[in-house]
């Protein structure tokens, strides 16, 4: 069916781009380790998480990702619009 979305309960952890610029070298934590305290964490029901490298302003080798997160709470009208 068109317009049928199945949400997934998940936790999304990230470090904002403004925080990344303050660090000379950043290493990602291992999956079995705790998320660092300065990272943001969103736990919700998600319909879509879209990630791309680079963009209009940033270069592809700067380590930044552009992330689009669509939560379950969005209406079908807004999602299609």
XYZ file of C-alpha atoms in Angstrom:
81
model
C 0.000 0.000 0.000
C 1.171 3.467 -0.824
C 1.554 5.648 2.249
C 1.905 2.765 4.683
C 4.851 3.328 6.985
C 6.189 0.981 9.603
C 8.036 2.834 12.361
C 11.086 1.418 14.072
C 11.955 2.141 17.702
C 15.614 3.164 17.772
C 18.253 5.294 19.449
C 20.152 7.785 17.269
C 23.392 9.167 18.765
C 25.398 11.958 17.177
C 27.844 14.788 17.747
C 26.708 18.123 16.335
C 28.857 19.673 13.600
C 29.612 22.705 15.791
C 31.187 20.357 18.360
C 33.221 18.483 15.740
C 34.954 21.697 14.671
C 36.338 22.173 18.199
C 38.257 18.893 18.081
C 41.439 18.245 16.177
C 40.931 14.502 16.004
C 37.799 12.587 16.760
C 37.449 8.825 16.980
C 34.129 7.057 16.923
C 33.393 5.016 20.041
C 33.206 1.252 19.636
C 29.691 -0.161 19.484
C 30.068 -1.981 22.809
C 31.149 1.233 24.622
C 28.912 3.908 26.104
C 28.017 6.947 24.022
C 30.246 9.913 25.045
C 28.520 12.448 27.323
C 28.873 15.353 24.897
C 26.948 13.509 22.174
C 23.225 14.092 21.605
C 20.916 11.068 21.831
C 17.404 10.799 20.375
C 15.316 7.733 21.201
C 12.013 7.605 19.342
C 9.947 5.815 16.717
C 11.486 6.622 13.324
C 10.026 6.250 9.846
C 13.172 7.241 7.979
C 16.811 8.077 8.649
C 18.703 9.375 5.609
C 22.444 10.048 5.765
C 24.691 11.524 3.087
C 28.324 12.569 3.010
C 29.216 16.077 1.895
C 26.776 18.644 0.640
C 26.528 22.158 -0.712
C 28.588 23.846 2.002
C 30.933 21.122 3.192
C 33.549 19.095 1.377
C 33.227 15.332 1.041
C 36.421 14.697 3.041
C 35.652 16.836 6.122
C 34.102 13.956 8.089
C 30.666 15.571 8.357
C 27.416 13.814 7.500
C 24.092 15.420 6.678
C 21.291 13.559 8.443
C 17.542 13.719 7.853
C 15.448 12.056 10.555
C 11.685 11.536 10.125
C 9.854 10.611 13.305
C 6.639 8.606 13.553
C 4.735 11.615 14.901
C 4.705 13.302 11.461
C 1.370 13.290 9.632
C 1.076 11.518 6.271
C 0.198 14.845 4.677
C 3.417 16.508 5.909
C 5.463 13.463 4.946
C 4.193 13.507 1.353
C 4.319 17.313 1.083
